[in-house]
mmCIF file of C-alpha atoms and ligand atoms in Angstrom:
data_model
loop_
_atom_site.group_PDB
_atom_site.id
_atom_site.type_symbol
_atom_site.label_atom_id
_atom_site.label_comp_id
_atom_site.label_asym_id
_atom_site.label_seq_id
_atom_site.Cartn_x
_atom_site.Cartn_y
_atom_site.Cartn_z
ATOM 1 C CA UNK A 1 27.222 127.747 33.898
ATOM 2 C CA UNK A 2 25.066 130.784 33.608
ATOM 3 C CA UNK A 3 22.588 131.130 30.817
ATOM 4 C CA UNK A 4 22.704 134.604 29.372
ATOM 5 C CA UNK A 5 19.964 135.989 27.208
ATOM 6 C CA UNK A 6 21.277 136.761 23.759
ATOM 7 C CA UNK A 7 22.843 140.187 24.053
ATOM 8 C CA UNK A 8 21.704 142.388 21.206
ATOM 9 C CA UNK A 9 24.686 142.791 18.923
ATOM 10 C CA UNK A 10 25.127 145.058 15.958
ATOM 11 C CA UNK A 11 23.656 143.534 12.867
ATOM 12 C CA UNK A 12 25.485 143.204 9.574
ATOM 13 C CA UNK A 13 25.736 146.544 7.815
ATOM 14 C CA UNK A 14 25.196 147.018 4.117
ATOM 15 C CA UNK A 15 25.877 150.302 2.402
ATOM 16 C CA UNK A 16 24.041 149.602 -0.860
ATOM 17 C CA UNK A 17 21.244 152.030 -1.763
ATOM 18 C CA UNK A 18 18.138 149.934 -2.498
ATOM 19 C CA UNK A 19 16.564 153.000 -4.159
ATOM 20 C CA UNK A 20 19.429 153.446 -6.633
ATOM 21 C CA UNK A 21 18.528 152.866 -10.262
ATOM 22 C CA UNK A 22 20.624 149.712 -10.562
ATOM 23 C CA UNK A 23 18.694 147.969 -7.742
ATOM 24 C CA UNK A 24 15.273 149.241 -8.779
ATOM 25 C CA UNK A 25 15.978 147.951 -12.284
ATOM 26 C CA UNK A 26 17.048 144.522 -11.031
ATOM 27 C CA UNK A 27 16.344 144.050 -7.318
ATOM 28 C CA UNK A 28 16.968 140.320 -6.933
ATOM 29 C CA UNK A 29 20.778 140.349 -6.410
ATOM 30 C CA UNK A 30 20.487 142.876 -3.575
ATOM 31 C CA UNK A 31 17.538 140.954 -2.111
ATOM 32 C CA UNK A 32 19.637 137.792 -2.011
ATOM 33 C CA UNK A 33 22.506 139.661 -0.380
ATOM 34 C CA UNK A 34 20.195 141.140 2.252
ATOM 35 C CA UNK A 35 18.528 137.784 3.036
ATOM 36 C CA UNK A 36 21.877 136.053 3.338
ATOM 37 C CA UNK A 37 23.465 138.786 5.447
ATOM 38 C CA UNK A 38 21.144 138.085 8.382
ATOM 39 C CA UNK A 39 17.606 138.274 9.743
ATOM 40 C CA UNK A 40 18.048 141.990 10.469
ATOM 41 C CA UNK A 41 20.512 144.210 8.634
ATOM 42 C CA UNK A 42 21.519 147.810 9.012
ATOM 43 C CA UNK A 43 21.321 150.047 5.946
ATOM 44 C CA UNK A 44 24.034 152.604 6.647
ATOM 45 C CA UNK A 45 22.923 154.835 3.768
ATOM 46 C CA UNK A 46 19.662 155.682 5.479
ATOM 47 C CA UNK A 47 20.297 154.796 9.126
ATOM 48 C CA UNK A 48 17.481 152.232 9.165
ATOM 49 C CA UNK A 49 17.121 148.526 9.854
ATOM 50 C CA UNK A 50 16.010 146.292 7.026
ATOM 51 C CA UNK A 51 14.319 142.894 6.805
ATOM 52 C CA UNK A 52 14.453 140.659 3.750
ATOM 53 C CA UNK A 53 13.537 137.229 5.150
ATOM 54 C CA UNK A 54 9.950 136.045 5.104
ATOM 55 C CA UNK A 55 9.875 135.237 8.810
ATOM 56 C CA UNK A 56 10.896 138.719 9.984
ATOM 57 C CA UNK A 57 8.910 140.618 7.347
ATOM 58 C CA UNK A 58 5.789 138.650 8.247
ATOM 59 C CA UNK A 59 6.361 139.087 11.992
ATOM 60 C CA UNK A 60 6.762 142.834 11.548
ATOM 61 C CA UNK A 61 3.684 143.212 9.358
ATOM 62 C CA UNK A 62 1.440 141.490 11.886
ATOM 63 C CA UNK A 63 2.793 143.312 14.964
ATOM 64 C CA UNK A 64 1.192 146.726 14.571
ATOM 65 C CA UNK A 65 1.604 147.402 18.294
ATOM 66 C CA UNK A 66 5.420 147.359 18.080
ATOM 67 C CA UNK A 67 5.705 148.619 14.506
ATOM 68 C CA UNK A 68 3.486 151.556 13.790
ATOM 69 C CA UNK A 69 2.347 153.005 10.475
ATOM 70 C CA UNK A 70 1.260 156.360 11.880
ATOM 71 C CA UNK A 71 4.774 157.800 11.583
ATOM 72 C CA UNK A 72 4.601 157.061 7.850
ATOM 73 C CA UNK A 73 5.326 153.886 5.898
ATOM 74 C CA UNK A 74 8.057 155.529 3.850
ATOM 75 C CA UNK A 75 11.492 156.726 4.877
ATOM 76 C CA UNK A 76 10.159 160.064 6.117
ATOM 77 C CA UNK A 77 9.296 160.163 9.822
ATOM 78 C CA UNK A 78 6.016 162.054 10.109
ATOM 79 C CA UNK A 79 6.792 162.829 13.734
ATOM 80 C CA UNK A 80 9.592 165.106 12.595
ATOM 81 C CA UNK A 81 8.937 165.799 8.917
ATOM 82 C CA UNK A 82 5.854 167.296 7.350
ATOM 83 C CA UNK A 83 4.263 164.725 5.018
ATOM 84 C CA UNK A 84 3.874 165.746 1.353
ATOM 85 C CA UNK A 85 0.074 165.445 1.734
ATOM 86 C CA UNK A 86 -2.288 164.894 4.686
ATOM 87 C CA UNK A 87 -1.585 161.320 5.832
ATOM 88 C CA UNK A 88 -3.781 158.495 4.576
ATOM 89 C CA UNK A 89 -6.412 157.447 7.127
ATOM 90 C CA UNK A 90 -5.749 153.824 6.167
ATOM 91 C CA UNK A 91 -2.139 153.348 5.213
ATOM 92 C CA UNK A 92 -0.589 155.871 7.577
ATOM 93 C CA UNK A 93 -2.744 155.282 10.642
ATOM 94 C CA UNK A 94 -2.852 152.771 13.491
ATOM 95 C CA UNK A 95 -5.685 151.325 15.521
ATOM 96 C CA UNK A 96 -7.922 152.705 16.875
ATOM 97 C CA UNK A 97 -7.981 155.592 14.323
ATOM 98 C CA UNK A 98 -7.472 153.115 11.515
ATOM 99 C CA UNK A 99 -10.489 151.001 12.456
ATOM 100 C CA UNK A 100 -13.450 152.997 11.098
ATOM 101 C CA UNK A 101 -11.951 153.888 7.705
ATOM 102 C CA UNK A 102 -10.762 150.307 7.338
ATOM 103 C CA UNK A 103 -14.158 148.828 8.174
ATOM 104 C CA UNK A 104 -15.915 151.115 5.707
ATOM 105 C CA UNK A 105 -13.527 150.405 2.857
ATOM 106 C CA UNK A 106 -13.533 146.674 3.618
ATOM 107 C CA UNK A 107 -17.297 146.635 3.215
ATOM 108 C CA UNK A 108 -17.285 148.772 0.062
ATOM 109 C CA UNK A 109 -14.665 146.507 -1.565
ATOM 110 C CA UNK A 110 -15.860 143.158 -0.151
ATOM 111 C CA UNK A 111 -16.217 140.213 -2.553
ATOM 112 C CA UNK A 112 -20.001 140.334 -2.162
ATOM 113 C CA UNK A 113 -20.100 144.031 -3.071
ATOM 114 C CA UNK A 114 -18.048 143.301 -6.199
ATOM 115 C CA UNK A 115 -20.323 140.577 -7.512
ATOM 116 C CA UNK A 116 -22.358 142.980 -9.617
ATOM 117 C CA UNK A 117 -19.147 144.101 -11.350
ATOM 118 C CA UNK A 118 -17.902 140.652 -12.223
ATOM 119 C CA UNK A 119 -19.990 139.975 -15.332
ATOM 120 C CA UNK A 120 -19.518 143.470 -16.671
ATOM 121 C CA UNK A 121 -15.762 143.339 -16.236
ATOM 122 C CA UNK A 122 -15.626 139.958 -17.975
ATOM 123 C CA UNK A 123 -17.429 141.437 -20.967
ATOM 124 C CA UNK A 124 -15.162 144.493 -21.029
ATOM 125 C CA UNK A 125 -12.109 142.211 -20.887
ATOM 126 C CA UNK A 126 -13.388 140.011 -23.718
ATOM 127 C CA UNK A 127 -14.130 143.070 -25.851
ATOM 128 C CA UNK A 128 -10.742 144.592 -25.102
ATOM 129 C CA UNK A 129 -8.869 141.401 -26.004
ATOM 130 C CA UNK A 130 -10.908 141.069 -29.195
ATOM 131 C CA UNK A 131 -10.216 144.690 -30.164
ATOM 132 C CA UNK A 132 -6.488 144.334 -29.464
ATOM 133 C CA UNK A 133 -6.251 141.216 -31.627
ATOM 134 C CA UNK A 134 -8.186 142.899 -34.434
ATOM 135 C CA UNK A 135 -6.581 146.313 -34.326
ATOM 136 C CA UNK A 136 -3.040 145.529 -33.226
ATOM 137 C CA UNK A 137 -2.521 142.177 -34.895
ATOM 138 C CA UNK A 138 -0.029 139.723 -33.510
ATOM 139 C CA UNK A 139 2.524 142.069 -32.020
ATOM 140 C CA UNK A 140 1.768 144.813 -29.558
ATOM 141 C CA UNK A 141 2.837 146.427 -26.321
ATOM 142 C CA UNK A 142 0.931 144.406 -23.727
ATOM 143 C CA UNK A 143 1.763 146.985 -21.093
ATOM 144 C CA UNK A 144 -0.040 149.774 -22.954
ATOM 145 C CA UNK A 145 -2.941 147.981 -24.570
ATOM 146 C CA UNK A 146 -3.740 145.439 -21.819
ATOM 147 C CA UNK A 147 -2.117 146.100 -18.422
ATOM 148 C CA UNK A 148 -2.764 149.848 -18.554
ATOM 149 C CA UNK A 149 -5.870 149.884 -20.698
ATOM 150 C CA UNK A 150 -7.980 147.383 -18.765
ATOM 151 C CA UNK A 151 -7.834 148.858 -15.239
ATOM 152 C CA UNK A 152 -8.273 152.347 -16.660
ATOM 153 C CA UNK A 153 -11.376 151.167 -18.446
ATOM 154 C CA UNK A 154 -13.065 149.567 -15.434
ATOM 155 C CA UNK A 155 -11.735 151.029 -12.185
ATOM 156 C CA UNK A 156 -12.412 154.779 -12.530
ATOM 157 C CA UNK A 157 -16.002 153.980 -13.565
ATOM 158 C CA UNK A 158 -16.384 151.659 -10.576
ATOM 159 C CA UNK A 159 -15.215 154.437 -8.262
ATOM 160 C CA UNK A 160 -17.638 156.827 -9.974
ATOM 161 C CA UNK A 161 -15.139 159.337 -11.358
ATOM 162 C CA UNK A 162 -16.183 161.862 -13.955
ATOM 163 C CA UNK A 163 -14.806 161.588 -17.488
ATOM 164 C CA UNK A 164 -12.214 164.360 -17.300
ATOM 165 C CA UNK A 165 -8.634 164.128 -16.099
ATOM 166 C CA UNK A 166 -8.391 160.380 -15.755
ATOM 167 C CA UNK A 167 -4.952 160.598 -17.370
ATOM 168 C CA UNK A 168 -3.824 162.057 -14.012
ATOM 169 C CA UNK A 169 -4.441 158.819 -12.110
ATOM 170 C CA UNK A 170 -1.255 156.954 -13.067
ATOM 171 C CA UNK A 171 1.077 159.965 -12.609
ATOM 172 C CA UNK A 172 -0.489 160.669 -9.205
ATOM 173 C CA UNK A 173 -0.003 157.086 -8.037
ATOM 174 C CA UNK A 174 3.514 157.037 -9.423
ATOM 175 C CA UNK A 175 4.258 160.157 -7.397
ATOM 176 C CA UNK A 176 2.712 158.750 -4.204
ATOM 177 C CA UNK A 177 4.710 155.531 -4.476
ATOM 178 C CA UNK A 178 7.933 157.437 -5.181
ATOM 179 C CA UNK A 179 7.281 159.532 -2.086
ATOM 180 C CA UNK A 180 7.786 156.513 0.221
ATOM 181 C CA UNK A 181 11.454 156.453 -0.788
ATOM 182 C CA UNK A 182 14.280 158.922 -0.230
ATOM 183 C CA UNK A 183 14.199 162.318 -1.908
ATOM 184 C CA UNK A 184 16.168 161.119 -4.893
ATOM 185 C CA UNK A 185 15.991 162.046 -8.577
ATOM 186 C CA UNK A 186 12.712 160.125 -8.993
ATOM 187 C CA UNK A 187 11.035 162.313 -6.381
ATOM 188 C CA UNK A 188 12.625 165.448 -7.838
ATOM 189 C CA UNK A 189 11.234 164.579 -11.250
ATOM 190 C CA UNK A 190 7.694 164.460 -9.805
ATOM 191 C CA UNK A 191 8.050 167.704 -7.859
ATOM 192 C CA UNK A 192 6.787 170.099 -10.516
ATOM 193 C CA UNK A 193 3.472 168.220 -10.853
ATOM 194 C CA UNK A 194 2.665 167.646 -7.160
ATOM 195 C CA UNK A 195 0.410 170.695 -6.888
ATOM 196 C CA UNK A 196 -1.511 170.158 -10.078
ATOM 197 C CA UNK A 197 -2.001 166.385 -9.612
ATOM 198 C CA UNK A 198 -2.956 166.695 -5.937
ATOM 199 C CA UNK A 199 -5.478 169.409 -6.748
ATOM 200 C CA UNK A 200 -7.114 167.231 -9.382
ATOM 201 C CA UNK A 201 -7.263 164.173 -7.108
ATOM 202 C CA UNK A 202 -8.606 166.160 -4.161
ATOM 203 C CA UNK A 203 -11.350 167.626 -6.354
ATOM 204 C CA UNK A 204 -12.449 164.124 -7.415
ATOM 205 C CA UNK A 205 -12.911 163.076 -3.783
ATOM 206 C CA UNK A 206 -15.816 165.459 -3.177
ATOM 207 C CA UNK A 207 -19.289 163.952 -3.043
ATOM 208 C CA UNK A 208 -20.436 166.150 -5.956
ATOM 209 C CA UNK A 209 -17.641 164.895 -8.193
ATOM 210 C CA UNK A 210 -18.688 161.252 -7.816
ATOM 211 C CA UNK A 211 -21.479 159.308 -9.517
ATOM 212 C CA UNK A 212 -24.289 157.972 -7.356
ATOM 213 C CA UNK A 213 -23.559 154.287 -7.718
ATOM 214 C CA UNK A 214 -19.817 153.818 -7.295
ATOM 215 C CA UNK A 215 -17.356 153.000 -4.505
ATOM 216 C CA UNK A 216 -16.986 156.733 -3.902
ATOM 217 C CA UNK A 217 -20.715 157.236 -3.291
ATOM 218 C CA UNK A 218 -20.716 154.257 -0.937
ATOM 219 C CA UNK A 219 -17.950 155.839 1.107
ATOM 220 C CA UNK A 220 -19.978 159.057 1.333
ATOM 221 C CA UNK A 221 -23.057 157.003 2.316
ATOM 222 C CA UNK A 222 -21.023 155.610 5.218
ATOM 223 C CA UNK A 223 -20.391 159.191 6.320
ATOM 224 C CA UNK A 224 -24.148 159.869 6.140
ATOM 225 C CA UNK A 225 -24.734 156.875 8.420
ATOM 226 C CA UNK A 226 -22.172 158.244 10.856
ATOM 227 C CA UNK A 227 -19.634 155.461 10.217
ATOM 228 C CA UNK A 228 -17.137 158.124 9.074
ATOM 229 C CA UNK A 229 -16.965 161.845 9.716
ATOM 230 C CA UNK A 230 -17.621 164.132 6.739
ATOM 231 C CA UNK A 231 -13.959 165.127 6.934
ATOM 232 C CA UNK A 232 -12.816 161.500 6.659
ATOM 233 C CA UNK A 233 -14.870 160.558 3.608
ATOM 234 C CA UNK A 234 -12.832 162.413 0.953
ATOM 235 C CA UNK A 235 -9.585 161.035 2.349
ATOM 236 C CA UNK A 236 -10.921 157.482 2.138
ATOM 237 C CA UNK A 237 -11.886 158.132 -1.497
ATOM 238 C CA UNK A 238 -8.363 159.460 -2.006
ATOM 239 C CA UNK A 239 -6.963 156.107 -0.859
ATOM 240 C CA UNK A 240 -8.850 154.376 -3.677
ATOM 241 C CA UNK A 241 -7.407 156.794 -6.204
ATOM 242 C CA UNK A 242 -3.887 156.510 -4.811
ATOM 243 C CA UNK A 243 -3.599 152.803 -4.255
ATOM 244 C CA UNK A 244 -6.052 151.397 -6.793
ATOM 245 C CA UNK A 245 -4.614 152.114 -10.217
ATOM 246 C CA UNK A 246 -0.820 151.834 -10.526
ATOM 247 C CA UNK A 247 -0.789 148.752 -8.308
ATOM 248 C CA UNK A 248 -3.180 146.778 -10.503
ATOM 249 C CA UNK A 249 -1.642 148.082 -13.738
ATOM 250 C CA UNK A 250 1.825 146.889 -12.741
ATOM 251 C CA UNK A 251 0.424 143.741 -11.129
ATOM 252 C CA UNK A 252 -1.290 142.795 -14.386
ATOM 253 C CA UNK A 253 1.912 143.629 -16.264
ATOM 254 C CA UNK A 254 3.765 141.294 -13.901
ATOM 255 C CA UNK A 255 1.325 138.500 -14.710
ATOM 256 C CA UNK A 256 1.596 139.094 -18.465
ATOM 257 C CA UNK A 257 5.387 139.186 -18.231
ATOM 258 C CA UNK A 258 5.359 135.967 -16.218
ATOM 259 C CA UNK A 259 3.281 134.169 -18.842
ATOM 260 C CA UNK A 260 5.183 135.611 -21.807
ATOM 261 C CA UNK A 261 8.376 134.175 -20.331
ATOM 262 C CA UNK A 262 6.882 130.849 -19.132
ATOM 263 C CA UNK A 263 5.095 129.247 -22.120
ATOM 264 C CA UNK A 264 4.406 126.004 -20.234
ATOM 265 C CA UNK A 265 2.554 127.978 -17.542
ATOM 266 C CA UNK A 266 0.517 129.717 -20.236
ATOM 267 C CA UNK A 267 -0.533 126.321 -21.566
ATOM 268 C CA UNK A 268 -1.502 125.309 -18.044
ATOM 269 C CA UNK A 269 -3.728 128.378 -17.728
ATOM 270 C CA UNK A 270 -5.214 127.751 -21.184
ATOM 271 C CA UNK A 271 -6.117 124.228 -20.139
ATOM 272 C CA UNK A 272 -7.629 125.437 -16.861
ATOM 273 C CA UNK A 273 -8.653 129.115 -17.054
ATOM 274 C CA UNK A 274 -10.087 128.823 -13.534
ATOM 275 C CA UNK A 275 -6.439 129.047 -12.398
ATOM 276 C CA UNK A 276 -6.451 132.757 -13.320
ATOM 277 C CA UNK A 277 -6.845 133.918 -9.731
ATOM 278 C CA UNK A 278 -4.115 131.788 -8.260
ATOM 279 C CA UNK A 279 -1.948 132.705 -11.259
ATOM 280 C CA UNK A 280 -2.339 136.369 -10.410
ATOM 281 C CA UNK A 281 -1.361 135.749 -6.783
ATOM 282 C CA UNK A 282 1.642 133.755 -7.941
ATOM 283 C CA UNK A 283 2.623 136.660 -10.211
ATOM 284 C CA UNK A 284 2.231 139.052 -7.278
ATOM 285 C CA UNK A 285 4.474 136.778 -5.206
ATOM 286 C CA UNK A 286 7.015 136.385 -8.012
ATOM 287 C CA UNK A 287 7.282 140.075 -8.977
ATOM 288 C CA UNK A 288 5.928 141.899 -5.893
ATOM 289 C CA UNK A 289 4.539 145.024 -7.597
ATOM 290 C CA UNK A 290 4.799 146.786 -4.223
ATOM 291 C CA UNK A 291 8.404 146.090 -3.281
ATOM 292 C CA UNK A 292 8.844 147.791 0.064
ATOM 293 C CA UNK A 293 7.187 149.543 2.959
ATOM 294 C CA UNK A 294 8.588 150.912 6.220
ATOM 295 C CA UNK A 295 7.357 150.742 9.772
ATOM 296 C CA UNK A 296 8.509 152.687 12.858
ATOM 297 C CA UNK A 297 9.326 151.004 16.183
ATOM 298 C CA UNK A 298 7.024 152.200 18.974
ATOM 299 C CA UNK A 299 9.417 150.922 21.647
ATOM 300 C CA UNK A 300 12.821 149.193 21.768
ATOM 301 C CA UNK A 301 12.235 145.851 20.065
ATOM 302 C CA UNK A 302 14.638 142.896 20.053
ATOM 303 C CA UNK A 303 14.408 140.956 16.843
ATOM 304 C CA UNK A 304 16.575 137.929 16.125
ATOM 305 C CA UNK A 305 19.336 139.284 18.354
ATOM 306 C CA UNK A 306 19.234 142.898 17.179
ATOM 307 C CA UNK A 307 17.808 145.755 19.199
ATOM 308 C CA UNK A 308 15.694 148.071 17.079
ATOM 309 C CA UNK A 309 15.454 151.347 18.970
ATOM 310 C CA UNK A 310 12.228 153.170 19.699
ATOM 311 C CA UNK A 311 11.567 155.569 16.839
ATOM 312 C CA UNK A 312 13.768 153.637 14.403
ATOM 313 C CA UNK A 313 12.538 153.047 10.881
ATOM 314 C CA UNK A 314 12.416 149.476 9.560
ATOM 315 C CA UNK A 315 12.441 148.795 5.834
ATOM 316 C CA UNK A 316 10.575 145.614 4.872
ATOM 317 C CA UNK A 317 11.537 144.048 1.548
ATOM 318 C CA UNK A 318 8.278 142.375 0.516
ATOM 319 C CA UNK A 319 9.787 141.244 -2.775
ATOM 320 C CA UNK A 320 12.712 139.571 -1.009
ATOM 321 C CA UNK A 321 10.424 137.826 1.497
ATOM 322 C CA UNK A 322 8.321 136.559 -1.390
ATOM 323 C CA UNK A 323 11.364 134.758 -2.793
ATOM 324 C CA UNK A 324 12.890 133.598 0.473
ATOM 325 C CA UNK A 325 14.122 130.036 -0.199
ATOM 326 C CA UNK A 326 13.456 129.115 3.427
ATOM 327 C CA UNK A 327 9.740 129.831 2.911
ATOM 328 C CA UNK A 328 9.310 128.855 -0.755
ATOM 329 C CA UNK A 329 10.592 125.876 -2.683
ATOM 330 C CA UNK A 330 12.165 126.935 -5.983
ATOM 331 C CA UNK A 331 11.315 130.470 -4.923
ATOM 332 C CA UNK A 332 12.461 132.073 -8.174
ATOM 333 C CA UNK A 333 10.179 129.927 -10.287
ATOM 334 C CA UNK A 334 6.811 131.221 -11.513
ATOM 335 C CA UNK A 335 4.708 128.108 -11.020
ATOM 336 C CA UNK A 336 0.922 127.730 -11.143
ATOM 337 C CA UNK A 337 1.077 124.437 -9.265
ATOM 338 C CA UNK A 338 2.361 126.045 -6.082
ATOM 339 C CA UNK A 339 0.171 127.522 -3.358
ATOM 340 C CA UNK A 340 1.280 131.170 -3.176
ATOM 341 C CA UNK A 341 -0.870 131.971 -0.147
ATOM 342 C CA UNK A 342 1.177 133.474 2.640
ATOM 343 C CA UNK A 343 3.026 135.761 0.238
ATOM 344 C CA UNK A 344 3.369 139.302 1.538
ATOM 345 C CA UNK A 345 2.837 141.053 -1.803
ATOM 346 C CA UNK A 346 -0.455 142.405 -0.438
ATOM 347 C CA UNK A 347 1.044 142.831 3.010
ATOM 348 C CA UNK A 348 -0.328 140.957 6.037
ATOM 349 C CA UNK A 349 -2.162 141.838 9.208
ATOM 350 C CA UNK A 350 -4.436 144.809 9.850
ATOM 351 C CA UNK A 351 -3.155 146.771 6.838
ATOM 352 C CA UNK A 352 -3.276 143.924 4.324
ATOM 353 C CA UNK A 353 -4.416 145.331 0.980
ATOM 354 C CA UNK A 354 -8.101 146.168 1.351
ATOM 355 C CA UNK A 355 -8.458 146.334 -2.456
ATOM 356 C CA UNK A 356 -7.074 142.886 -3.160
ATOM 357 C CA UNK A 357 -10.465 141.496 -4.197
ATOM 358 C CA UNK A 358 -10.805 144.262 -6.757
ATOM 359 C CA UNK A 359 -7.327 143.502 -8.095
ATOM 360 C CA UNK A 360 -8.057 139.774 -8.288
ATOM 361 C CA UNK A 361 -11.341 140.402 -10.088
ATOM 362 C CA UNK A 362 -9.612 142.597 -12.676
ATOM 363 C CA UNK A 363 -6.888 140.003 -13.143
ATOM 364 C CA UNK A 364 -9.342 137.148 -13.388
ATOM 365 C CA UNK A 365 -11.372 138.957 -16.061
ATOM 366 C CA UNK A 366 -8.363 139.880 -18.195
ATOM 367 C CA UNK A 367 -6.394 136.631 -17.864
ATOM 368 C CA UNK A 368 -9.466 134.487 -18.500
ATOM 369 C CA UNK A 369 -10.349 136.455 -21.630
ATOM 370 C CA UNK A 370 -6.776 136.117 -22.884
ATOM 371 C CA UNK A 371 -6.555 132.422 -22.057
ATOM 372 C CA UNK A 372 -9.615 131.791 -24.234
ATOM 373 C CA UNK A 373 -8.401 133.845 -27.187
ATOM 374 C CA UNK A 374 -4.612 133.473 -27.218
ATOM 375 C CA UNK A 375 -2.929 130.197 -27.979
ATOM 376 C CA UNK A 376 0.657 131.418 -27.731
ATOM 377 C CA UNK A 377 2.097 134.391 -25.908
ATOM 378 C CA UNK A 378 5.776 135.324 -26.062
ATOM 379 C CA UNK A 379 8.079 138.302 -25.777
ATOM 380 C CA UNK A 380 8.641 140.177 -29.031
ATOM 381 C CA UNK A 381 11.417 142.398 -27.664
ATOM 382 C CA UNK A 382 13.129 143.491 -24.472
ATOM 383 C CA UNK A 383 10.594 144.563 -21.829
ATOM 384 C CA UNK A 384 11.441 147.934 -20.327
ATOM 385 C CA UNK A 385 11.062 148.818 -16.659
ATOM 386 C CA UNK A 386 9.852 152.151 -15.387
ATOM 387 C CA UNK A 387 11.731 153.066 -12.218
ATOM 388 C CA UNK A 388 9.797 153.913 -9.074
ATOM 389 C CA UNK A 389 11.000 153.996 -5.464
ATOM 390 C CA UNK A 390 8.344 151.492 -4.355
ATOM 391 C CA UNK A 391 6.646 149.906 -7.334
ATOM 392 C CA UNK A 392 8.203 147.298 -9.516
ATOM 393 C CA UNK A 393 6.858 148.900 -12.625
ATOM 394 C CA UNK A 394 6.944 148.799 -16.378
ATOM 395 C CA UNK A 395 7.370 151.075 -19.372
ATOM 396 C CA UNK A 396 6.755 148.515 -22.092
ATOM 397 C CA UNK A 397 6.128 144.830 -22.605
ATOM 398 C CA UNK A 398 6.354 143.929 -26.309
ATOM 399 C CA UNK A 399 4.629 140.610 -27.012
ATOM 400 C CA UNK A 400 3.771 138.417 -29.947
ATOM 401 C CA UNK A 401 0.610 136.284 -29.833
ATOM 402 C CA UNK A 402 -0.970 133.555 -31.851
ATOM 403 C CA UNK A 403 -4.748 133.858 -31.594
ATOM 404 C CA UNK A 404 -6.684 130.692 -30.855
ATOM 405 C CA UNK A 405 -8.892 129.478 -33.701
HETATM 406 C C1 OVM B 1 -3.562 155.271 0.676
HETATM 407 C C2 OVM B 1 -2.666 154.208 0.173
HETATM 408 C C3 OVM B 1 -2.867 152.879 0.536
HETATM 409 C C4 OVM B 1 -2.024 151.873 0.076
HETATM 410 C C5 OVM B 1 -0.976 152.189 -0.726
HETATM 411 C C6 OVM B 1 -0.796 153.490 -1.080
HETATM 412 C C7 OVM B 1 0.418 154.992 -2.411
HETATM 413 C C8 OVM B 1 -1.636 154.503 -0.630
HETATM 414 O O1 OVM B 1 -4.349 155.000 1.551
HETATM 415 O O2 OVM B 1 -3.488 156.407 0.180
HETATM 416 O O3 OVM B 1 0.249 153.766 -1.875
#
């Protein structure tokens, strides 16, 4: 008998378009199909390989040597296509270029650096919840008045943005997250605002546009110390403005949706508000606000019996991995008693979300304030999704509450 190494065979092929409205609206059926089809599948529509199981998504995220980000983490291959904006120094870069920007931003957004914000954000959250209950009564759109309102109240100030044009932040992020997908109708719809929104964002990244005590100023201080070049600093600020708003808005919406549809979990949080952080991570696992990212193979890579060719794009379904029944028991259940650590909703490895402590602090402030003031939380109508090529996002989340006495 001769032992033969597994010969790479062609993987199962699926012709569904994961960026079609039907799948963006309700991704779980396609995710199940992809996970069950095999560890690696071929998406004929886009000529890419795709991963939907936790094991392969995780393995790909942590292997930056074989799976680069520098060719873009969307469908577009930056080696052959001109990116829609200068590439991000964090997201769309690999070591060693990635190292200095990453180190600077990690320090600016480290838990210790956020401590001074914690009390203030708690107060803002308490005031916001109080104002919503007073002004809106018992029924309101929790997406508008909480999930959108809270990050927009605290994050731009923390960065040090000026007062004007903040309404551009969400549309800019929406555009950036659409741009990771194919050039479909969602990207077309953004096209007429690219110039205007990019110009506004780029202007805000200048040292002069930023207050002296925010994240932005700290990034510029790193340039003064020589930890970044003066040309890098504005692009690092741009990463905050691109990745820091829509993600937390839709992540908070995911958490509110989870609680509005799981009353027993709301009672659990009410009884133990210190669960707010783990609840947010569980909501990130359960909904995966960032659904997908791509990598590009730096060399021929054999994965679970499939050869991924050098230069090939690989689509990682973070949302599918986060509900892989092999990794998670009762994966579809939103459950505060589980340990959600190991989810890939913030990614994994050298690119794992550098802003995750900021997101958790925002979530902790808002959920804790709500847990103290709201006895019952339920849906008051059909939630509506907003479609985006990458973000699992929301248009409205009508809720009914009963305030605590
Ligand atoms: C960036 C960035 C980082 C993470 C996500 C993202 C648009 C962007 O560095 O600009 O999504």
